[in-house]
mmCIF file of C-alpha atoms in Angstrom:
data_model
loop_
_atom_site.group_PDB
_atom_site.id
_atom_site.type_symbol
_atom_site.label_atom_id
_atom_site.label_comp_id
_atom_site.label_asym_id
_atom_site.label_seq_id
_atom_site.Cartn_x
_atom_site.Cartn_y
_atom_site.Cartn_z
ATOM 1 C CA MET A 9 10.675 16.464 1.445
ATOM 2 C CA VAL A 10 10.574 19.413 3.217
ATOM 3 C CA ASN A 11 7.286 19.826 5.799
ATOM 4 C CA SER A 12 5.669 16.686 4.055
ATOM 5 C CA HIS A 13 5.324 15.223 7.736
ATOM 6 C CA GLY A 14 1.116 14.491 8.321
ATOM 7 C CA ARG A 15 0.450 15.864 4.562
ATOM 8 C CA PHE A 16 -0.929 13.524 1.643
ATOM 9 C CA VAL A 17 2.052 13.381 -0.678
ATOM 10 C CA TRP A 18 1.222 10.702 -3.244
ATOM 11 C CA TYR A 19 -1.936 8.657 -4.208
ATOM 12 C CA GLU A 20 -2.478 5.372 -6.137
ATOM 13 C CA LEU A 21 -5.382 3.705 -7.862
ATOM 14 C CA MET A 22 -4.992 -0.234 -7.544
ATOM 15 C CA THR A 23 -7.218 -1.843 -10.080
ATOM 16 C CA THR A 24 -8.093 -4.766 -11.867
ATOM 17 C CA ASP A 25 -7.927 -3.367 -15.203
ATOM 18 C CA ILE A 26 -4.782 -0.737 -15.960
ATOM 19 C CA VAL A 27 -5.706 -0.237 -19.867
ATOM 20 C CA THR A 28 -9.385 0.940 -19.474
ATOM 21 C CA ALA A 29 -8.485 2.903 -15.900
ATOM 22 C CA LYS A 30 -5.817 4.691 -18.066
ATOM 23 C CA ALA A 31 -8.470 5.049 -20.817
ATOM 24 C CA TYR A 32 -11.182 5.971 -18.543
ATOM 25 C CA TYR A 33 -9.903 8.609 -16.007
ATOM 26 C CA ALA A 34 -7.760 10.343 -19.142
ATOM 27 C CA ASN A 35 -11.413 11.089 -20.421
ATOM 28 C CA VAL A 36 -13.191 12.014 -17.063
ATOM 29 C CA VAL A 37 -10.102 14.215 -15.421
ATOM 30 C CA GLY A 38 -7.807 14.744 -18.572
ATOM 31 C CA TRP A 39 -4.936 13.094 -17.191
ATOM 32 C CA GLY A 40 -2.042 12.028 -19.205
ATOM 33 C CA THR A 41 -0.371 8.658 -18.792
ATOM 34 C CA ARG A 42 3.219 7.514 -18.576
ATOM 35 C CA ASP A 43 4.746 3.971 -17.969
ATOM 36 C CA SER A 44 7.048 3.589 -15.166
ATOM 37 C CA SER A 45 7.307 0.430 -14.574
ATOM 38 C CA MET A 46 10.212 -1.407 -13.210
ATOM 39 C CA PRO A 47 11.370 -5.040 -12.729
ATOM 40 C CA GLY A 48 8.472 -7.044 -11.386
ATOM 41 C CA LEU A 49 6.130 -4.234 -11.451
ATOM 42 C CA THR A 50 4.046 -3.055 -13.997
ATOM 43 C CA TYR A 51 3.348 0.728 -12.586
ATOM 44 C CA SER A 52 2.021 3.981 -14.599
ATOM 45 C CA LEU A 53 1.614 7.470 -13.747
ATOM 46 C CA PHE A 54 -0.863 9.744 -14.483
ATOM 47 C CA THR A 55 0.311 13.300 -15.146
ATOM 48 C CA VAL A 56 -0.944 16.756 -15.710
ATOM 49 C CA GLY A 57 1.333 18.515 -18.291
ATOM 50 C CA ASP A 58 4.665 16.852 -17.545
ATOM 51 C CA ALA A 59 3.802 16.582 -13.709
ATOM 52 C CA PRO A 60 3.180 12.975 -12.204
ATOM 53 C CA VAL A 61 0.078 13.184 -9.897
ATOM 54 C CA THR A 62 -1.196 9.509 -9.096
ATOM 55 C CA GLY A 63 0.089 6.233 -9.681
ATOM 56 C CA LEU A 64 -1.791 3.018 -11.060
ATOM 57 C CA MET A 65 -1.336 -0.478 -10.458
ATOM 58 C CA ASN A 66 -2.534 -3.926 -11.042
ATOM 59 C CA LEU A 67 -4.245 -4.567 -7.524
ATOM 60 C CA PRO A 68 -2.037 -7.441 -5.626
ATOM 61 C CA GLU A 69 -2.905 -10.780 -6.232
ATOM 62 C CA ASP A 70 -2.563 -11.236 -2.454
ATOM 63 C CA ALA A 71 -4.662 -8.307 -1.585
ATOM 64 C CA ARG A 72 -7.329 -9.830 -3.881
ATOM 65 C CA ARG A 73 -7.626 -13.705 -2.271
ATOM 66 C CA THR A 74 -8.232 -11.495 0.889
ATOM 67 C CA GLY A 75 -11.340 -9.557 -0.572
ATOM 68 C CA ALA A 76 -9.959 -6.593 -1.248
ATOM 69 C CA THR A 77 -11.417 -4.646 -4.448
ATOM 70 C CA PRO A 78 -10.032 -1.833 -6.710
ATOM 71 C CA HIS A 79 -9.734 1.470 -4.523
ATOM 72 C CA TRP A 80 -7.745 4.714 -4.280
ATOM 73 C CA ILE A 81 -5.009 5.138 -1.680
ATOM 74 C CA GLY A 82 -3.486 8.035 -0.171
ATOM 75 C CA TYR A 83 0.109 8.231 1.146
ATOM 76 C CA VAL A 84 1.147 10.362 4.203
ATOM 77 C CA GLY A 85 4.413 11.967 4.432
ATOM 78 C CA VAL A 86 6.092 10.801 7.849
ATOM 79 C CA ASP A 87 9.272 11.739 9.490
ATOM 80 C CA ASP A 88 10.241 7.985 10.267
ATOM 81 C CA VAL A 89 8.039 5.210 8.867
ATOM 82 C CA ASP A 90 8.629 2.463 11.276
ATOM 83 C CA ALA A 91 8.253 4.762 14.204
ATOM 84 C CA ALA A 92 4.911 5.617 12.965
ATOM 85 C CA VAL A 93 3.888 1.928 12.528
ATOM 86 C CA GLY A 94 4.727 1.485 15.970
ATOM 87 C CA ARG A 95 2.824 4.317 17.218
ATOM 88 C CA ILE A 96 -0.107 3.365 15.079
ATOM 89 C CA ARG A 97 0.014 -0.506 16.614
ATOM 90 C CA GLN A 98 0.096 1.152 19.926
ATOM 91 C CA LEU A 99 -2.894 3.230 19.203
ATOM 92 C CA GLY A 100 -5.165 0.363 18.152
ATOM 93 C CA GLY A 101 -4.413 0.385 14.166
ATOM 94 C CA ALA A 102 -3.124 -2.283 12.104
ATOM 95 C CA VAL A 103 -0.606 -2.920 9.383
ATOM 96 C CA HIS A 104 -1.462 -4.441 6.273
ATOM 97 C CA VAL A 105 2.147 -3.873 4.817
ATOM 98 C CA PRO A 106 4.913 -3.554 7.191
ATOM 99 C CA PRO A 107 7.808 -0.991 6.447
ATOM 100 C CA THR A 108 9.232 -1.965 2.877
ATOM 101 C CA ASP A 109 12.133 -0.073 0.809
ATOM 102 C CA VAL A 110 11.414 0.667 -2.943
ATOM 103 C CA PRO A 111 14.982 1.095 -4.215
ATOM 104 C CA ASN A 112 16.019 4.467 -4.817
ATOM 105 C CA ILE A 113 12.398 5.731 -4.350
ATOM 106 C CA SER A 114 11.076 5.629 -1.015
ATOM 107 C CA ARG A 115 10.295 3.359 2.282
ATOM 108 C CA PHE A 116 6.447 3.233 2.845
ATOM 109 C CA SER A 117 3.762 0.757 4.994
ATOM 110 C CA VAL A 118 0.212 0.310 4.416
ATOM 111 C CA VAL A 119 -1.553 0.543 7.683
ATOM 112 C CA ALA A 120 -5.414 0.884 8.790
ATOM 113 C CA ASP A 121 -6.720 2.932 11.451
ATOM 114 C CA PRO A 122 -8.351 1.680 14.755
ATOM 115 C CA GLN A 123 -11.712 1.796 12.657
ATOM 116 C CA MET A 124 -10.136 -0.159 9.945
ATOM 117 C CA ALA A 125 -9.802 2.982 7.132
ATOM 118 C CA THR A 126 -6.684 2.160 4.899
ATOM 119 C CA LEU A 127 -4.105 4.674 4.034
ATOM 120 C CA ALA A 128 -0.151 4.431 3.287
ATOM 121 C CA LEU A 129 2.873 6.069 5.219
ATOM 122 C CA VAL A 130 6.030 7.163 3.060
ATOM 123 C CA LYS A 131 9.244 8.835 3.549
ATOM 124 C CA GLY A 132 11.783 9.600 0.981
ATOM 125 C CA LEU A 133 9.812 10.656 -1.934
ATOM 126 C CA LYS A 134 12.067 13.012 -4.322
ATOM 127 C CA PRO A 135 11.390 16.198 -5.355
ATOM 128 C CA GLY A 136 8.736 16.120 -8.240
ATOM 129 C CA GLN A 137 7.525 12.704 -7.343
ATOM 130 C CA ALA A 138 4.945 14.197 -4.630
ATOM 131 C CA GLN A 139 1.935 16.190 -5.086
ATOM 132 C CA SER A 140 1.992 19.577 -5.210
ATOM 133 C CA ALA A 141 1.327 21.657 -1.692
ATOM 134 C CA GLU A 142 -1.375 23.598 -3.665
ATOM 135 C CA LEU A 143 -4.458 21.859 -2.907
ATOM 136 C CA ASP A 144 -6.496 24.163 -5.830
ATOM 137 C CA THR A 145 -4.032 23.216 -8.402
ATOM 138 C CA PRO A 146 -6.279 21.594 -11.765
ATOM 139 C CA GLY A 147 -6.049 17.773 -12.011
ATOM 140 C CA ARG A 148 -4.635 17.494 -8.396
ATOM 141 C CA VAL A 149 -6.367 15.950 -5.675
ATOM 142 C CA GLY A 150 -7.532 18.734 -3.577
ATOM 143 C CA TRP A 151 -9.359 17.251 -0.450
ATOM 144 C CA HIS A 152 -9.155 14.553 1.696
ATOM 145 C CA GLU A 153 -12.121 12.930 3.496
ATOM 146 C CA LEU A 154 -12.485 10.238 6.023
ATOM 147 C CA LEU A 155 -16.065 8.329 6.319
ATOM 148 C CA ALA A 156 -15.680 6.911 9.762
ATOM 149 C CA ALA A 157 -17.250 4.774 11.867
ATOM 150 C CA ASP A 158 -16.853 7.451 14.691
ATOM 151 C CA TRP A 159 -15.138 10.708 13.654
ATOM 152 C CA GLU A 160 -14.126 11.945 17.087
ATOM 153 C CA LYS A 161 -12.301 8.536 17.861
ATOM 154 C CA ALA A 162 -10.920 8.925 14.204
ATOM 155 C CA PHE A 163 -9.711 12.276 14.862
ATOM 156 C CA ALA A 164 -8.241 11.691 18.324
ATOM 157 C CA PHE A 165 -6.169 8.641 16.568
ATOM 158 C CA TYR A 166 -5.206 10.901 13.573
ATOM 159 C CA GLY A 167 -4.357 14.092 16.083
ATOM 160 C CA GLU A 168 -1.736 11.648 17.920
ATOM 161 C CA LEU A 169 -0.388 9.802 14.924
ATOM 162 C CA PHE A 170 -0.002 13.037 12.547
ATOM 163 C CA GLY A 171 -0.489 16.086 14.678
ATOM 164 C CA TRP A 172 -3.637 17.095 12.569
ATOM 165 C CA GLN A 173 -5.435 19.979 14.189
ATOM 166 C CA LYS A 174 -9.130 20.684 14.388
ATOM 167 C CA ALA A 175 -10.310 23.157 11.885
ATOM 168 C CA ASP A 176 -13.551 24.749 10.657
ATOM 169 C CA ALA A 177 -16.544 22.466 11.290
ATOM 170 C CA HIS A 178 -20.378 22.235 9.963
ATOM 171 C CA VAL A 179 -23.309 20.430 11.475
ATOM 172 C CA GLY A 180 -25.947 18.949 8.801
ATOM 173 C CA ALA A 181 -28.240 16.049 8.528
ATOM 174 C CA MET A 182 -25.240 14.039 8.908
ATOM 175 C CA GLY A 183 -24.067 15.830 12.506
ATOM 176 C CA ALA A 184 -20.905 17.262 12.268
ATOM 177 C CA TYR A 185 -18.301 17.513 9.766
ATOM 178 C CA GLN A 186 -14.977 18.451 11.143
ATOM 179 C CA GLN A 187 -12.175 19.639 9.090
ATOM 180 C CA PHE A 188 -8.650 19.239 10.153
ATOM 181 C CA SER A 189 -5.485 20.856 9.237
ATOM 182 C CA ALA A 190 -1.769 19.954 8.667
ATOM 183 C CA ALA A 191 1.137 22.919 9.508
ATOM 184 C CA GLY A 192 -1.846 25.282 9.704
ATOM 185 C CA GLU A 193 -3.204 24.257 6.067
ATOM 186 C CA THR A 194 -7.032 22.850 6.106
ATOM 187 C CA ILE A 195 -6.620 19.594 4.062
ATOM 188 C CA GLY A 196 -9.667 17.710 4.624
ATOM 189 C CA GLY A 197 -12.327 16.805 6.573
ATOM 190 C CA MET A 198 -14.232 13.956 8.541
ATOM 191 C CA PHE A 199 -17.677 12.674 9.697
ATOM 192 C CA THR A 200 -19.318 9.644 11.087
ATOM 193 C CA LYS A 201 -20.502 7.823 8.014
ATOM 194 C CA PRO A 202 -23.938 6.706 7.132
ATOM 195 C CA PRO A 203 -25.283 3.134 8.333
ATOM 196 C CA THR A 204 -25.638 1.778 5.253
ATOM 197 C CA LEU A 205 -21.731 2.207 4.359
ATOM 198 C CA PRO A 206 -20.199 -1.315 5.338
ATOM 199 C CA VAL A 207 -16.972 0.051 6.237
ATOM 200 C CA PRO A 208 -15.011 3.338 6.680
ATOM 201 C CA PHE A 209 -12.763 4.461 3.877
ATOM 202 C CA TRP A 210 -10.800 7.553 2.713
ATOM 203 C CA LEU A 211 -12.023 9.323 -0.155
ATOM 204 C CA TYR A 212 -10.046 11.632 -2.440
ATOM 205 C CA TYR A 213 -11.365 14.495 -4.350
ATOM 206 C CA ILE A 214 -9.667 15.346 -7.491
ATOM 207 C CA ASN A 215 -9.577 18.848 -8.700
ATOM 208 C CA ILE A 216 -11.895 19.503 -11.832
ATOM 209 C CA GLY A 217 -13.059 22.748 -13.804
ATOM 210 C CA ASP A 218 -16.732 21.806 -14.563
ATOM 211 C CA VAL A 219 -18.226 19.261 -12.475
ATOM 212 C CA GLU A 220 -21.447 18.752 -14.029
ATOM 213 C CA ALA A 221 -19.560 18.102 -17.325
ATOM 214 C CA ALA A 222 -17.113 15.641 -15.766
ATOM 215 C CA ALA A 223 -20.147 13.791 -14.138
ATOM 216 C CA LYS A 224 -21.645 13.230 -17.612
ATOM 217 C CA ARG A 225 -18.343 11.781 -18.611
ATOM 218 C CA VAL A 226 -18.093 9.310 -15.510
ATOM 219 C CA GLU A 227 -21.237 7.718 -16.434
ATOM 220 C CA ALA A 228 -20.654 7.760 -20.363
ATOM 221 C CA GLY A 229 -17.373 6.059 -19.676
ATOM 222 C CA GLY A 230 -18.971 3.242 -17.882
ATOM 223 C CA GLY A 231 -18.990 4.791 -14.208
ATOM 224 C CA GLN A 232 -21.278 5.484 -11.677
ATOM 225 C CA ILE A 233 -22.680 8.532 -9.622
ATOM 226 C CA LEU A 234 -23.122 7.749 -6.010
ATOM 227 C CA TYR A 235 -23.978 11.266 -4.912
ATOM 228 C CA GLY A 236 -24.078 14.888 -6.354
ATOM 229 C CA PRO A 237 -23.207 16.904 -8.646
ATOM 230 C CA THR A 238 -24.494 19.509 -5.726
ATOM 231 C CA ALA A 239 -23.152 22.430 -3.530
ATOM 232 C CA VAL A 240 -21.343 22.161 -0.194
ATOM 233 C CA PRO A 241 -20.520 24.830 2.385
ATOM 234 C CA GLY A 242 -18.418 27.653 0.801
ATOM 235 C CA GLY A 243 -19.994 27.179 -2.677
ATOM 236 C CA ALA A 244 -17.772 24.523 -4.224
ATOM 237 C CA TRP A 245 -19.427 21.697 -6.001
ATOM 238 C CA ILE A 246 -18.596 18.106 -5.690
ATOM 239 C CA VAL A 247 -19.883 14.651 -6.901
ATOM 240 C CA HIS A 248 -19.210 11.290 -5.770
ATOM 241 C CA CYS A 249 -18.117 8.482 -8.658
ATOM 242 C CA MET A 250 -17.246 4.909 -8.838
ATOM 243 C CA ASP A 251 -15.057 3.969 -11.684
ATOM 244 C CA PRO A 252 -16.015 1.060 -14.022
ATOM 245 C CA GLN A 253 -14.114 -1.282 -12.089
ATOM 246 C CA GLY A 254 -15.724 -0.262 -8.498
ATOM 247 C CA ALA A 255 -13.020 2.184 -7.165
ATOM 248 C CA ILE A 256 -14.645 5.107 -5.591
ATOM 249 C CA PHE A 257 -13.526 8.703 -6.257
ATOM 250 C CA ALA A 258 -14.717 12.179 -6.133
ATOM 251 C CA LEU A 259 -14.666 15.159 -7.921
ATOM 252 C CA LEU A 260 -14.336 18.720 -6.752
ATOM 253 C CA ASP A 261 -15.413 21.749 -8.634
ATOM 254 C CA ARG A 262 -14.139 25.055 -6.522
ATOM 255 C CA ARG A 263 -15.821 27.569 -8.525
ATOM 256 C CA ARG A 264 -18.071 29.443 -6.359
ATOM 257 C CA ARG A 265 -21.967 29.190 -7.015
ATOM 258 C CA LYS A 266 -24.908 29.306 -4.785
ATOM 259 C CA ALA A 267 -24.626 26.853 -2.283
ATOM 260 C CA ILE A 268 -27.752 24.599 -1.382
ATOM 261 C CA GLY A 269 -26.682 23.155 2.068
ATOM 262 C CA TYR A 270 -24.595 20.434 3.235
ATOM 263 C CA PHE A 271 -24.394 17.111 1.256
ATOM 264 C CA VAL A 272 -25.340 13.607 2.330
ATOM 265 C CA PRO A 273 -23.580 10.975 0.839
ATOM 266 C CA ARG A 274 -26.289 8.494 -0.658
ATOM 267 C CA TYR A 275 -24.308 5.429 -1.703
ATOM 268 C CA PRO A 276 -26.336 2.163 -2.770
ATOM 269 C CA SER A 277 -27.284 -0.063 0.281
ATOM 270 C CA ASP A 278 -25.087 -3.090 -0.870
ATOM 271 C CA ALA A 279 -22.015 -0.907 -1.417
ATOM 272 C CA ARG A 280 -19.017 -3.066 -1.395
ATOM 273 C CA ASP A 281 -15.849 -2.663 0.742
ATOM 274 C CA ARG A 282 -13.694 0.046 -0.791
ATOM 275 C CA ARG A 283 -10.754 -0.286 1.623
#
């Protein structure tokens, strides 16, 4: 892919109930689904029109045995997966899945930053397999947020690894909220998480047309609202959610209305590990 280094290019939901998850996200977000299984791997795609936007697969048994729970994971494009993995180790991160080839598709690795927030690296996605570069496209992931143990240390790590640059920043009840850019485009933000959250993690925001209506569908389908809906600086509205299997995700409504201030996530104090 052209200019994909340091950009999120794909997303996957690791779940314990594919059938229920398909129906749930189809109702909440409006996604279609398409089977894309291969020998030895059950795999589905969530789609907008004919375009795939995210993947869906069973949480691997070995991951379950180590305590992993259903979660979303983002894939960041890199020029060289093996070199990036080596750099992660040098910078104090961890490697959960070493560089691996998916025949005729890509080379990937699942890693964690030094604060143990998990994400994946990938090279080789073919045209049409990856996310659109347009962050405001309906039904696609439009924002990437890191709830870090220490956002300043986290930014230093990702800046070294991907070349991310600081963009705008806001200061509120939670302290600094630092946005970051890749190749000149602001693609996300990071802040130091509340102490009630047990571990750092990446949160992915899906573009939605009406966040209030979507929030009702979140709960009607058996999910939970963790925070919101509420406005954020700039006038957009967000809501943090948990699906019926326990995977945390967020919805983003970019319609500009009156802002009501900086948001403070209010997750339950017993929130489980969502890496």
